[in-house]
Amino acid sequence: SQKIEQNSEALNIQEGKTATLTCNYTNYSPAYLQWYRQDPGRGPVFLLLIRENEKEKRKERLKVTFDTTLKQSLFHITASQPADSATYLCAPSNQAGTALIFGKGTTLSVSS
Amino acid sequence: ETGVTQTPRHLVMGMTNKKSLKCEQHLGHNAMYWYKQSAKKPLELMFVYNFKEQTENNSVPSRFSPECPNSSHLFLHLHTLQPEDSALYLCASSQPGASGSSYEQYFGPGTRLTVT
């Protein structure tokens, strides 16, 4: 069965450092991979989408890579800030973009 | 605000009750979704509707019954639930089939359901 693994449940880093979150998937060949942010008690918020033929995507301090050979996506937040503290979810999806399979998420804590 | 609203935000119901969750999206999207999020577990896709037609039912028990009367509204009818059904129920919408970055899903704030 399809499986999504995010490297760790929790990641603690100091303000100003780069946070790197990992998403690995098995038994799946997604056409897209999306990353979402979720704050406690709220719904996830879309951050970035990367296609299978794209190696890297950037948006402000965020960068996502997608390696279909390794079946892995890396999500980077540079110059992290305490406001970046949240749970980050990875979600590979099919060609239609309708069937998202979410990982459990990694909870990032950025301390000042 | 994401353009997706859900009511009620909190719901406590007994196992013999019947209740409904409502979702409304103001984004003009044609796909709507129900997800269940339990503590320490990933988001679980329950149902997908495309242009009001159900296209996916992820082996959800029949005590959960979805209804999509139009592309803007989605309901989840609940009856004879179990305590393990207590969770955050999230609604989302998207515009599938469009090019570019239109596959992202917009989530509502969720309904926190407690079954006693």
XYZ file of C-alpha atoms in Angstrom:
228
model
C 0.000 0.000 0.000
C 1.022 3.615 -0.490
C 3.062 5.013 2.367
C 4.218 8.530 3.193
C 6.891 9.122 5.816
C 8.016 12.454 7.162
C 11.415 12.250 8.769
C 10.513 13.069 12.292
C 7.551 14.128 14.335
C 9.350 17.126 15.799
C 12.200 19.374 14.765
C 13.653 22.090 16.996
C 15.951 24.746 15.579
C 17.275 28.155 16.461
C 16.011 31.323 14.836
C 17.962 32.224 11.729
C 18.929 28.646 10.879
C 17.627 26.643 7.927
C 15.022 24.018 8.695
C 15.016 20.947 6.453
C 12.053 18.579 6.493
C 11.991 15.266 4.646
C 9.151 13.435 2.978
C 9.633 9.909 1.619
C 7.016 7.893 -0.217
C 6.784 4.248 -1.250
C 4.572 2.226 -3.574
C 3.495 5.419 -5.282
C 4.476 7.491 -8.321
C 2.873 10.881 -7.723
C 2.557 13.448 -10.475
C 2.724 16.266 -7.939
C 3.810 16.808 -4.405
C 2.362 19.503 -2.206
C 3.430 20.971 1.120
C 1.022 22.445 3.640
C 1.340 24.242 6.941
C -1.064 23.510 9.794
C -1.386 25.508 12.984
C -3.076 23.976 16.061
C -6.853 23.784 15.748
C -6.877 25.037 12.171
C -7.058 23.557 8.699
C -3.921 23.078 6.603
C -2.787 25.967 4.407
C -1.185 25.333 1.019
C 2.434 26.432 0.649
C 4.040 24.965 -2.456
C 3.409 22.460 -5.223
C 6.133 20.777 -7.270
C 5.628 18.636 -10.357
C 7.386 15.356 -11.056
C 9.410 16.945 -13.866
C 10.601 19.820 -11.669
C 13.675 19.469 -9.509
C 13.205 22.526 -7.361
C 10.640 25.206 -6.551
C 11.104 28.368 -4.516
C 8.811 30.864 -2.861
C 10.335 33.583 -0.705
C 12.166 31.746 2.125
C 10.759 28.354 1.122
C 12.359 25.818 -1.177
C 11.100 22.383 -2.182
C 12.950 19.677 -4.073
C 11.494 16.560 -5.633
C 13.626 13.510 -6.445
C 11.521 10.849 -8.138
C 14.466 8.429 -8.171
C 14.906 8.605 -4.422
C 11.140 8.990 -3.966
C 11.801 11.921 -1.719
C 10.966 15.588 -1.285
C 12.877 18.037 0.876
C 11.297 21.197 2.250
C 13.604 23.995 3.384
C 12.819 27.149 5.334
C 15.765 29.535 5.319
C 16.341 32.237 7.943
C 13.699 30.589 10.112
C 11.620 32.669 12.497
C 9.534 31.773 15.555
C 6.446 32.499 13.426
C 7.429 29.532 11.246
C 6.639 27.209 14.165
C 3.854 24.897 12.981
C 3.244 21.404 11.653
C 4.255 20.890 8.038
C 2.514 18.246 5.962
C 3.635 16.695 2.720
C 1.045 15.354 0.299
C 1.829 13.560 -2.943
C -1.038 13.581 -5.400
C -2.201 11.984 -8.614
C -2.352 13.626 -12.042
C -5.775 15.112 -11.398
C -4.593 16.553 -8.110
C -7.630 15.214 -6.348
C -6.264 12.313 -4.365
C -3.887 13.665 -1.783
C -2.248 11.283 0.649
C -0.955 13.190 3.635
C 2.006 12.363 5.807
C 1.701 12.622 9.588
C 3.578 15.896 9.514
C 6.648 17.319 11.171
C 6.147 19.822 13.958
C 8.744 22.551 13.672
C 9.637 24.707 16.660
C 11.843 27.732 16.079
C 13.261 29.264 19.229
C 14.526 32.825 19.507
C -9.985 33.294 5.740
C -9.540 30.626 3.076
C -12.950 31.000 1.440
C -14.132 27.708 2.925
C -16.452 27.819 5.914
C -17.581 24.975 8.134
C -20.363 24.786 10.679
C -20.588 23.983 13.458
C -17.043 24.502 14.711
C -17.624 22.210 17.681
C -20.114 19.387 18.090
C -20.764 16.976 20.924
C -23.155 14.168 20.180
C -24.283 10.920 21.704
C -23.921 7.630 19.899
C -27.622 7.500 19.060
C -27.894 11.048 17.729
C -28.123 12.184 14.141
C -26.317 15.356 13.161
C -24.911 17.008 10.045
C -21.763 18.948 9.282
C -21.919 21.685 6.690
C -19.244 23.058 4.401
C -19.516 25.965 1.982
C -16.892 27.277 -0.395
C -16.918 30.719 -2.017
C -14.057 30.071 -4.431
C -15.890 28.772 -7.471
C -14.166 25.400 -7.218
C -15.611 22.205 -8.635
C -14.114 19.638 -6.295
C -14.860 19.251 -2.613
C -13.483 16.872 -0.008
C -14.068 15.534 3.473
C -11.075 14.592 5.622
C -10.814 13.151 9.102
C -7.925 14.129 11.360
C -7.436 12.146 14.559
C -4.754 12.808 17.130
C -1.340 11.432 16.149
C -2.634 10.196 12.788
C -2.317 11.676 9.300
C -5.183 13.369 7.559
C -7.438 10.694 6.111
C -9.319 11.381 2.919
C -12.941 10.277 3.297
C -14.870 11.463 0.245
C -14.231 13.372 -2.968
C -16.844 15.113 -5.085
C -16.143 16.435 -8.568
C -18.879 18.518 -10.180
C -21.332 17.222 -7.527
C -20.549 13.589 -8.327
C -18.866 11.395 -5.757
C -15.625 10.149 -7.261
C -13.992 8.640 -4.229
C -15.167 6.867 -1.087
C -12.180 5.777 0.919
C -13.821 2.760 2.583
C -15.699 4.981 4.978
C -18.285 3.310 7.259
C -21.891 3.863 6.264
C -22.598 5.789 9.455
C -20.978 8.684 7.569
C -23.121 9.813 4.650
C -21.989 12.668 2.390
C -24.216 14.893 0.317
C -23.224 17.435 -2.315
C -26.288 19.324 -3.606
C -24.182 21.742 -5.667
C -20.547 22.617 -6.254
C -20.498 25.115 -3.385
C -21.999 23.022 -0.608
C -21.018 19.760 1.018
C -22.625 17.990 3.942
C -21.598 15.075 6.100
C -24.526 13.368 7.763
C -23.677 11.469 10.921
C -25.674 8.758 12.681
C -24.962 6.116 15.309
C -21.347 7.159 15.618
C -18.779 5.524 17.882
C -16.442 7.237 20.374
C -13.501 6.463 18.057
C -15.114 8.721 15.472
C -14.224 11.706 17.628
C -11.845 13.817 15.540
C -11.417 17.031 13.593
C -13.404 16.863 10.364
C -12.026 19.065 7.640
C -13.621 20.151 4.411
C -11.548 21.317 1.441
C -12.097 22.471 -2.104
C -9.935 22.703 -5.207
C -10.136 23.328 -8.909
C -8.845 20.117 -10.515
C -7.993 19.934 -14.169
C -6.709 23.485 -14.431
C -3.133 24.116 -15.472
C -0.471 25.732 -13.369
C -0.699 25.652 -9.627
C -4.419 25.154 -9.329
C -4.268 21.781 -7.644
C -3.832 23.148 -4.175
C -6.625 22.485 -1.749
C -8.209 25.156 0.390
C -9.266 23.891 3.785
C -11.935 25.101 6.134
C -11.277 25.511 9.873
C -12.779 22.133 10.663
C -15.466 20.805 12.989
C -14.199 19.337 16.246
C -16.499 16.353 16.856
C -16.772 14.568 20.179
C -18.880 11.418 20.407
C -19.922 10.517 23.929
